[in-house]
Short mmCIF file of C-alpha atoms and ligand atoms in Angstrom, two decimals:
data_model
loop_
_atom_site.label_atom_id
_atom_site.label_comp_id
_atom_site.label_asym_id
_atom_site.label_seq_id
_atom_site.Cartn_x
_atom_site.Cartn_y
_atom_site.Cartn_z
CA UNK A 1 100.73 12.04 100.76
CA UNK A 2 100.77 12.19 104.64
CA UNK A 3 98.22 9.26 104.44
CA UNK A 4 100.86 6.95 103.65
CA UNK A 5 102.08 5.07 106.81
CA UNK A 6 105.45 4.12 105.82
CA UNK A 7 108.29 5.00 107.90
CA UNK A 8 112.29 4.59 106.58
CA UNK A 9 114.36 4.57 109.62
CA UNK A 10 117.99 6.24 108.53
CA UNK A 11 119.73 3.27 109.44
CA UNK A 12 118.14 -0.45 110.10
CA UNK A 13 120.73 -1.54 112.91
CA UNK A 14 118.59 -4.69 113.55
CA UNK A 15 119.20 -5.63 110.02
CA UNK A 16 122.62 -6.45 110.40
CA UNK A 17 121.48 -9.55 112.59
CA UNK A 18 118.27 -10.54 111.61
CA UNK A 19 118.74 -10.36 107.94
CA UNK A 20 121.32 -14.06 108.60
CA UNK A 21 120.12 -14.95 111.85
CA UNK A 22 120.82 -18.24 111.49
CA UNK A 23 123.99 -17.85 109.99
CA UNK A 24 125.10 -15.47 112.62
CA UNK A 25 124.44 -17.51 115.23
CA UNK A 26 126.19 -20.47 113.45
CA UNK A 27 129.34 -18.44 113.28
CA UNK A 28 129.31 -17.41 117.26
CA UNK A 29 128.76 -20.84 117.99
CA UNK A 30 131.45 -22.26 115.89
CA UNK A 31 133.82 -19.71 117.28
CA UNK A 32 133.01 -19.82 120.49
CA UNK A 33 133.29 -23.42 120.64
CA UNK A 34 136.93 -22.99 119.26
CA UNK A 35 137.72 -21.09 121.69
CA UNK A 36 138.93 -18.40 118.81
CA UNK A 37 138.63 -15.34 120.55
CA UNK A 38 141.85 -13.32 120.05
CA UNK A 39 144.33 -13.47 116.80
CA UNK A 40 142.98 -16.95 115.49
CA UNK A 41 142.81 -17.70 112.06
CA UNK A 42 139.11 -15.74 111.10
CA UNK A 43 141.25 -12.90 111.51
CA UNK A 44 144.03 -14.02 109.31
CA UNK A 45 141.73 -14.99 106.59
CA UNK A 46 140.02 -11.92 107.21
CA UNK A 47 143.08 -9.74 106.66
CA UNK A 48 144.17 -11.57 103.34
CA UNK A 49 141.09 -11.69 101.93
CA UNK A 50 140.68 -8.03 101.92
CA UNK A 51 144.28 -7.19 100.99
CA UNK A 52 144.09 -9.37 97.99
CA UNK A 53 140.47 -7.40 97.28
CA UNK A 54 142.04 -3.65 97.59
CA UNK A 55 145.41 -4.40 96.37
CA UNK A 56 146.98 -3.84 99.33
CA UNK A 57 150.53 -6.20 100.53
CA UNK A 58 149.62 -6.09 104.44
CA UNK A 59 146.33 -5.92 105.99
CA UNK A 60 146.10 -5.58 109.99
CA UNK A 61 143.20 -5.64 111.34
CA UNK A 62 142.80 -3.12 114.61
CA UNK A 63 140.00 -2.35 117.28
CA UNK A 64 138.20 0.63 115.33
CA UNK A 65 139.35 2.65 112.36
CA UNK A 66 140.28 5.80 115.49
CA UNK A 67 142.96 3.68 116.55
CA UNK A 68 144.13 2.62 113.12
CA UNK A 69 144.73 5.72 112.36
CA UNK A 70 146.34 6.67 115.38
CA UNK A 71 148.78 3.31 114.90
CA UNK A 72 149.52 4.33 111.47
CA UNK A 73 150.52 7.92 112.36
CA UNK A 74 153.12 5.98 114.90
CA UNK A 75 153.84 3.67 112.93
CA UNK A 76 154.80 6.41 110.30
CA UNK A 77 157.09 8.17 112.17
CA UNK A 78 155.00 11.33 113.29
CA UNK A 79 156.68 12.76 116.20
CA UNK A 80 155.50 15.58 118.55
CA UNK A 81 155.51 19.10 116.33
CA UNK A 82 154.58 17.13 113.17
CA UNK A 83 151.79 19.05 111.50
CA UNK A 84 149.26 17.19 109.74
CA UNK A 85 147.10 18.45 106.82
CA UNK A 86 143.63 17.09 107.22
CA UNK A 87 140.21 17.94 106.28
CA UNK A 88 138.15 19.53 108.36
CA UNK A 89 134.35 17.68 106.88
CA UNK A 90 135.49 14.67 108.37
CA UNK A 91 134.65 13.24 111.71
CA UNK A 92 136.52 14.49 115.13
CA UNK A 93 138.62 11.09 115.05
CA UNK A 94 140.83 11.90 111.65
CA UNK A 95 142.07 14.93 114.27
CA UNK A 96 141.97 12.97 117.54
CA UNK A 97 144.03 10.27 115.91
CA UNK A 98 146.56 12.93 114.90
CA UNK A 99 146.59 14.52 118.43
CA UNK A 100 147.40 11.61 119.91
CA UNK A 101 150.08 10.67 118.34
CA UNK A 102 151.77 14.16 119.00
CA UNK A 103 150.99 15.48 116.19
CA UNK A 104 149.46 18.70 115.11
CA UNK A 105 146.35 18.57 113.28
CA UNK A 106 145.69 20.88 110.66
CA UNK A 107 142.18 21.63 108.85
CA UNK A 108 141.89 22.60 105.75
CA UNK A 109 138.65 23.31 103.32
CA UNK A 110 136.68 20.64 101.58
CA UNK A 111 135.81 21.44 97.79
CA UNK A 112 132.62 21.22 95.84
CA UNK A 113 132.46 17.27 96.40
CA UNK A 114 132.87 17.28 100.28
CA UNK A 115 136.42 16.29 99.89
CA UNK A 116 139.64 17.82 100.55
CA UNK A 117 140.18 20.98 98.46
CA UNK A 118 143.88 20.27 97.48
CA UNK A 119 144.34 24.34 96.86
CA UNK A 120 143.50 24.96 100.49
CA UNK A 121 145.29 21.80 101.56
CA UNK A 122 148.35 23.06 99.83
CA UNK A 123 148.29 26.74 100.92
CA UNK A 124 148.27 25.48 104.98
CA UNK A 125 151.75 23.44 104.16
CA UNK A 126 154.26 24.60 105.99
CA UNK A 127 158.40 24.02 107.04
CA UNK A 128 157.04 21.61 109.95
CA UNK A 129 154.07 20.20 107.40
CA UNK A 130 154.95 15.98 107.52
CA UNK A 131 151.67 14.42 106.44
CA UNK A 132 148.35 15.04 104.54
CA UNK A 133 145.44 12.74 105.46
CA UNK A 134 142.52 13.35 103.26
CA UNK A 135 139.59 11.89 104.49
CA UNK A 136 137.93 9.73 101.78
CA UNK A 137 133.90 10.68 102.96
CA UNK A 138 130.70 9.58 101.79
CA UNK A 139 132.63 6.70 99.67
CA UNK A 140 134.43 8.54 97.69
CA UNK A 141 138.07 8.74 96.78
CA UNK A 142 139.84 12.38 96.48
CA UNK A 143 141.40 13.23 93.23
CA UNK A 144 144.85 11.39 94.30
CA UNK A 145 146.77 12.71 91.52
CA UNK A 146 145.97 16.03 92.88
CA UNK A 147 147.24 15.39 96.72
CA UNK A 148 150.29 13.44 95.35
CA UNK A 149 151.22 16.26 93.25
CA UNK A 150 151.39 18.38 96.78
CA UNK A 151 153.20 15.92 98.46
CA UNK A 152 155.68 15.08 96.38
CA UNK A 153 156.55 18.85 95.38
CA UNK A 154 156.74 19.29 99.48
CA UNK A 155 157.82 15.58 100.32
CA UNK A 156 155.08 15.04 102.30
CA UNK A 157 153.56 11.46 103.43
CA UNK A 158 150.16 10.12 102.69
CA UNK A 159 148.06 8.41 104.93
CA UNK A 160 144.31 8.22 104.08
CA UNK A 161 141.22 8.69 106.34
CA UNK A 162 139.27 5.87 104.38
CA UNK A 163 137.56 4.79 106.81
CA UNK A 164 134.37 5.35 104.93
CA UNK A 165 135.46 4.30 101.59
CA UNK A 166 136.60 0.71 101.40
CA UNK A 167 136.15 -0.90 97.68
CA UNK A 168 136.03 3.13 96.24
CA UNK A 169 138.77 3.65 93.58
CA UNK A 170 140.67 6.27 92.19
CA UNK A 171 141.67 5.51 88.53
CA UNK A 172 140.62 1.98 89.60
CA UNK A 173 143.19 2.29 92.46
CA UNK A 174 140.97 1.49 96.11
CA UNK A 175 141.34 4.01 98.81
CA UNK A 176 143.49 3.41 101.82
CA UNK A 177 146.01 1.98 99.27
CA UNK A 178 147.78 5.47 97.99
CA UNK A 179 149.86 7.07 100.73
CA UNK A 180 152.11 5.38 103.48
CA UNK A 181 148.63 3.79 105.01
CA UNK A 182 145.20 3.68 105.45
CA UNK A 183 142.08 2.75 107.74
CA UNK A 184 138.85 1.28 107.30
CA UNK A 185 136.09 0.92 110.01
CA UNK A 186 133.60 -1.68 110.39
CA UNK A 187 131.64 0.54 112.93
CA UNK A 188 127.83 -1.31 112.21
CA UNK A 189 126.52 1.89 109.86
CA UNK A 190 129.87 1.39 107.49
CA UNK A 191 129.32 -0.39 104.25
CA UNK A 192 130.82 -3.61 106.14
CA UNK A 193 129.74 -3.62 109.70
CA UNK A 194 130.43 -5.56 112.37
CA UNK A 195 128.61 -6.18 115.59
CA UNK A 196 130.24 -3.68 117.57
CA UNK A 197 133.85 -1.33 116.73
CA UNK A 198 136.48 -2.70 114.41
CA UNK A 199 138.77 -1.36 112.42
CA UNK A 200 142.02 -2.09 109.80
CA UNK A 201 144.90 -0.56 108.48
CA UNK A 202 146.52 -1.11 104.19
CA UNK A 203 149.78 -0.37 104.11
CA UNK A 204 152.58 -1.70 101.39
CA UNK A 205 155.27 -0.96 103.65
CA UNK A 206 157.20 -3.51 105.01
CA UNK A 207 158.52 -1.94 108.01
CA UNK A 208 155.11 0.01 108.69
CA UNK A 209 153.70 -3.46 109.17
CA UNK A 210 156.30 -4.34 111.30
CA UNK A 211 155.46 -1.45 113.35
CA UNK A 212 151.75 -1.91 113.56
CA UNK A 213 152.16 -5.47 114.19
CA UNK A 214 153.90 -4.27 117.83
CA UNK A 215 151.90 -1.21 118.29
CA UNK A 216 148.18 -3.24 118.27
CA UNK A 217 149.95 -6.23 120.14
CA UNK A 218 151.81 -4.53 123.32
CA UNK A 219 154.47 -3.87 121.12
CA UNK A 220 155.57 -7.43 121.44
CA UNK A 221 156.97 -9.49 118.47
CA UNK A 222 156.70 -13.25 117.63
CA UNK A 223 158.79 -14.70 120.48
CA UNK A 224 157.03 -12.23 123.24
CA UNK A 225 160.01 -9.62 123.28
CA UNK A 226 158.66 -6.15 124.09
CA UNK A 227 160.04 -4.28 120.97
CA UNK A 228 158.33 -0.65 121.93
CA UNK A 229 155.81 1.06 124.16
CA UNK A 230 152.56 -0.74 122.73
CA UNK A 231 148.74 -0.78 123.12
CA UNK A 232 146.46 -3.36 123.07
CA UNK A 233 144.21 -2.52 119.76
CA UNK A 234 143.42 -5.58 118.07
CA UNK A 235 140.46 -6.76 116.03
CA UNK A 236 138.53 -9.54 118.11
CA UNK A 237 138.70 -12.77 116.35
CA UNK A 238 134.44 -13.15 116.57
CA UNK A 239 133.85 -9.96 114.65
CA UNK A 240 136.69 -11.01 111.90
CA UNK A 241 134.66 -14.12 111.53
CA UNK A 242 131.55 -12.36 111.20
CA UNK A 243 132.98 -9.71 108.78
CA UNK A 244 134.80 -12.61 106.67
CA UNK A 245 131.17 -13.92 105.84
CA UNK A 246 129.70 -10.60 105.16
CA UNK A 247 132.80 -9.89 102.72
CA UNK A 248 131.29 -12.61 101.17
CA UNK A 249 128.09 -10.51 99.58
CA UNK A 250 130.11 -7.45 99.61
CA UNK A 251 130.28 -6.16 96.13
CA UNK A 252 126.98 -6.84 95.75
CA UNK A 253 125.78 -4.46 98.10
CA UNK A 254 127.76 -1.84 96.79
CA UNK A 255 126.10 -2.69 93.51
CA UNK A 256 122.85 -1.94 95.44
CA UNK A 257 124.12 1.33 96.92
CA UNK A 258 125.06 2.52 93.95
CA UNK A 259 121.85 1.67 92.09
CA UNK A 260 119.54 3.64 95.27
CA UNK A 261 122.00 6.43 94.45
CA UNK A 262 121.07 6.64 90.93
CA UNK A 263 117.52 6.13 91.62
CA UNK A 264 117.99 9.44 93.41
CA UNK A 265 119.71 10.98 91.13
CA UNK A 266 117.00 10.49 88.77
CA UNK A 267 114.13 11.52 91.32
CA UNK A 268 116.18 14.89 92.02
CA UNK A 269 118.04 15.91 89.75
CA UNK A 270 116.01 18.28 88.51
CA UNK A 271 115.29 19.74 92.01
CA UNK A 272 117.19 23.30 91.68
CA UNK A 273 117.21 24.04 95.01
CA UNK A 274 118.99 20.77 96.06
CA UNK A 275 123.02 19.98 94.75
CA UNK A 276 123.27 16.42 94.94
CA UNK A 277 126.59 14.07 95.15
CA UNK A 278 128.28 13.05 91.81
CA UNK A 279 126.06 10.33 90.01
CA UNK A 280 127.60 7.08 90.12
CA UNK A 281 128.72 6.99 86.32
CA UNK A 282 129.30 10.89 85.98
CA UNK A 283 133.51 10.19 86.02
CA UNK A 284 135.01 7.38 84.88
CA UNK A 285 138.07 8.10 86.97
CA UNK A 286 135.63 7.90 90.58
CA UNK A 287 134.45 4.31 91.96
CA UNK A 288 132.16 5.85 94.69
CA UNK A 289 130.58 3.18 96.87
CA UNK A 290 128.03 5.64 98.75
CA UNK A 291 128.70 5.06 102.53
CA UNK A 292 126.25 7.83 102.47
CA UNK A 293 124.08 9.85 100.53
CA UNK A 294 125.02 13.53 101.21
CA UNK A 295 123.39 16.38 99.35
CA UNK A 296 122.94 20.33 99.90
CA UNK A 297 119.37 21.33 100.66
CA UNK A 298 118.14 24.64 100.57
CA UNK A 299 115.72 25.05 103.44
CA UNK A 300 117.73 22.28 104.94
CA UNK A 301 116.35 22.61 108.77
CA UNK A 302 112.92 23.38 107.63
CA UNK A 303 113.60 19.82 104.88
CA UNK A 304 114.50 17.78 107.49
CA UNK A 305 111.51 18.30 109.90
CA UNK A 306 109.49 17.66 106.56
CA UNK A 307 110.77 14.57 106.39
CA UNK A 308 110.74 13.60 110.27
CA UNK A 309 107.26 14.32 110.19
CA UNK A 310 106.52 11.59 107.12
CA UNK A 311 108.41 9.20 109.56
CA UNK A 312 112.01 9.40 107.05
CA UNK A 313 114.89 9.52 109.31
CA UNK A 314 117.52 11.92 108.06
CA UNK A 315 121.53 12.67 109.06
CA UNK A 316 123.04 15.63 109.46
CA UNK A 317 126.64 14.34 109.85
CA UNK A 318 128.83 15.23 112.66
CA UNK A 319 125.97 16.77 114.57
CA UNK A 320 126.55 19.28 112.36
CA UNK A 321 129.68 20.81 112.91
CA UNK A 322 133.06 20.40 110.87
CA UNK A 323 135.88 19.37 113.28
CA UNK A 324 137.41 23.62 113.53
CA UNK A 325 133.96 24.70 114.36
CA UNK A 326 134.22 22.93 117.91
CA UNK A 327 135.45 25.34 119.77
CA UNK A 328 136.77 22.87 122.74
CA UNK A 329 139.23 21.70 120.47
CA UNK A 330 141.51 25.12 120.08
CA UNK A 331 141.19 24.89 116.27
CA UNK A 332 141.87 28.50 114.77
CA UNK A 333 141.86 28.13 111.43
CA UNK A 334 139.22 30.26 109.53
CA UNK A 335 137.38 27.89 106.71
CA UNK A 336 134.69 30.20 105.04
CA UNK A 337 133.82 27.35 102.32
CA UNK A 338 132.87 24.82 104.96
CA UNK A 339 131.08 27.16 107.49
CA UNK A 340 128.91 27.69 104.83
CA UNK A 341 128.20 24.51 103.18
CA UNK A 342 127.70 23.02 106.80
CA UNK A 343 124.37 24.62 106.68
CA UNK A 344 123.40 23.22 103.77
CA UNK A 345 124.59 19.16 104.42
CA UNK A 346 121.95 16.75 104.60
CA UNK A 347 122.25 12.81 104.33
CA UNK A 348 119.05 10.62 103.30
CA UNK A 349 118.94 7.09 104.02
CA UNK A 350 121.08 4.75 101.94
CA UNK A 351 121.48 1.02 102.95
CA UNK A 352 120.94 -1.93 101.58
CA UNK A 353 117.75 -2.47 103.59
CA UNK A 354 115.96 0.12 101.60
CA UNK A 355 113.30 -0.67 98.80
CA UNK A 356 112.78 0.89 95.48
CA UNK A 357 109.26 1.99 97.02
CA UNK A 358 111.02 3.53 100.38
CA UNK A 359 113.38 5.72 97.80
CA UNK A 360 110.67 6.97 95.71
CA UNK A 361 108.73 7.45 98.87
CA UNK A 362 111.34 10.14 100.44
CA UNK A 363 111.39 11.64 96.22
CA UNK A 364 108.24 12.11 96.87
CA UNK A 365 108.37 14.01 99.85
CA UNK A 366 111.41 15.80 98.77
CA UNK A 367 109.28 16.82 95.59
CA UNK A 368 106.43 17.90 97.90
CA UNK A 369 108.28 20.21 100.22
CA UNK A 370 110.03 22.49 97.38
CA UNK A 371 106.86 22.31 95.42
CA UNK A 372 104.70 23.72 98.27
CA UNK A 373 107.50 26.61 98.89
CA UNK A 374 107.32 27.42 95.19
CA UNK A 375 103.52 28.25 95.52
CA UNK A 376 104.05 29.80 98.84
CA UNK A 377 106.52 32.47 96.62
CA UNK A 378 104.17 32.79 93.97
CA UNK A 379 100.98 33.83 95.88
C1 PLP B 1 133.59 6.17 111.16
C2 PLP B 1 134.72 7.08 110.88
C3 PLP B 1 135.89 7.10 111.65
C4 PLP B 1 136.03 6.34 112.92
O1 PLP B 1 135.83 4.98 112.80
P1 PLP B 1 135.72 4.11 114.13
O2 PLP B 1 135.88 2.70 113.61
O3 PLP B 1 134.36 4.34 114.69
O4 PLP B 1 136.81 4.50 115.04
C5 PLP B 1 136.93 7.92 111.26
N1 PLP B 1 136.83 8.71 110.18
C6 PLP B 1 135.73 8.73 109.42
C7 PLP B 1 135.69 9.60 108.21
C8 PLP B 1 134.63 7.95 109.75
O5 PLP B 1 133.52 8.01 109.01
#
């Protein structure tokens, strides 16, 4: 057991290079040479590549998925007062991009798959509700005929925090593609990283395009007129190349996370103590694409140092904390079902980098630890 020598980092970040070296460096130089640093044509191809892949009419790519979501609020017509229903196991950005666009952010609870908990999400609605932004996390999309139903009984907009979730379907409908808009981020750890931040934003709205198109560009238009107060939040040109070639192998590493996550579902399903994430063919209505693999650990603390000790690197995602629980923020919503499944969140590794023998390795582990606290019980 403890003999074994093999260490499984959470996340390779080395790999992203190495793995194409070559190619990589083939794809700076060629860029580089071009001169094709800002809006060139990687970025274009980029863009309409992944529309046509998610269904989406415009495609924009932005500097991180934060300020893609922040554009798209704007670029939706959230004005200061706006409340917006998000929820609260998501990362501090889904809020921060609210905030800033003079909005009021709004948690609500997740349900028993980590995502929003449309009851909850509909009970915080109120006269000056405009928007509800469920955060599609881990890779998975929310039951969409659930949050439509809310906002079209309260005439509501959607936007979608998919910023985890890009090729995950709904009814074979990809996130980011239901509401008004939605992001995706290339941050390295995503399912399609980049070398640094990047970000984009789906919408099928004509005149939300329009508006993002300013907003990331100084709020200039084609012939250089200032149209509105802008920012400069575009994706570089170099990472849009670099992302168009990784596009390339795309669905098949989502065929790989998918197959790690049934390999664990195998390995642990039987553990009682542990609840792990839907298996990837337990709903035909869910395409998940497993950005991560989060489950609920008894013991979780006392799991994780297990694990660290066998040289597995775990997550516990956000540090921890669900976005009301930090204080800082002013937050006062009380959200008893997330306080208490926050001590219970754990994410193992899951990337692409990972080996049949590393997964089995951490099963192993996993298996160890709850077996060893069973005999501790029974003596
Ligand atoms: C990663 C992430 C973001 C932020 O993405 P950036 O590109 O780093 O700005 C927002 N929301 C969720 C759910 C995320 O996982």
């Amino acid at each position: 057991m403890s003999s074994s020598n093999r260490t499984v980092p959470f996340f390779n970040y080395p790999s992203l290079f190495v793995e194409e070296e070559a190619k990589m460096v083939e794809i700076f130089t060629d860029v580089c040479r071009r001169g094709a640093f800002i809006q060139q044509r990687d970025l274009e191809e980029f863009e309409q590549r992944l529309g046509e892949y998610v269904g989406a009419k415009h495609v924009l790519g932005i500097a991180n998925a934060t300020d893609a979501l922040h554009l798209a609020l704007r670029a939706v017509g959230i004005e200061a007062g706006d409340e917006v229903i998000f929820c609260s196991h998501t990362m501090v950005a889904t809020a921060a991009s609210i905030h800033y666009a003079g909005g009021v952010p709004v948690p609500c609870e997740c349900g028993p798959d980590h995502l929003m908990d449309p009851a909850s999400a509909e009970a915080a609605v109120t006269s000056r509700t405009k928007a509800i932004m469920p955060t599609q996390l881990n890779g998975r999309t929310a039951d969409m005929d659930a949050i439509q139903a809310i906002a079209d009984k309260h005439g509501l907009m959607i936007l979608e925090d998919s910023a985890q979730a890009l090729g995950s379907k709904f009814k074979a409908q990809c996130a980011g593609t239901f509401g008004k808009a939605g992001c995706i981020s290339f941050y390295p750890a995503k399912t399609l990283g980049c070398f640094g931040d990047g970000g984009c934003v789906f919408t099928n709205d004509d005149e939300v395009y329009h508006n993002l198109c300013l907003l990331r560009d100084h709020g200039r238009d084609a012939e250089g007129e200032v149209r509105l107060w802008g920012l400069n939040s575009r994706l570089d040109n170099l990472q849009a190349a670099i992302l168009n070639h990784k596009f390339k192998s795309y669905d098949q590493a989502i065929a790989r996370r998918r197959e790690i996550a049934s390999q664990y579902q195998e390995r642990l399903g039987a553990i009682s103590t542990l609840v792990l994430p839907p298996a990837p063919d337990s709903d035909d209505r869910h395409f998940d694409i497993f950005q991560n693999y989060e489950l609920e650990a008894e013991h979780r603390d006392q799991l994780r140092s297990h694990l660290t000790d066998r040289g597995i690197g775990t997550l516990i995602q956000w540090g921890g904390k669900a976005v009301h629980q930090f204080k800082d923020l002013g937050l006062t919503q009380s959200l008893p079902y997330t306080d208490q499944l926050f001590k219970r969140l754990l994410m193992l590794p899951l990337n692409t980098t990972l080996t049949a023998e590393d997964v089995d390795y951490i099963c192993d582990c996993i298996e160890q630890f709850y077996d060893s606290k069973t005999t501790q019980h029974a003596a």
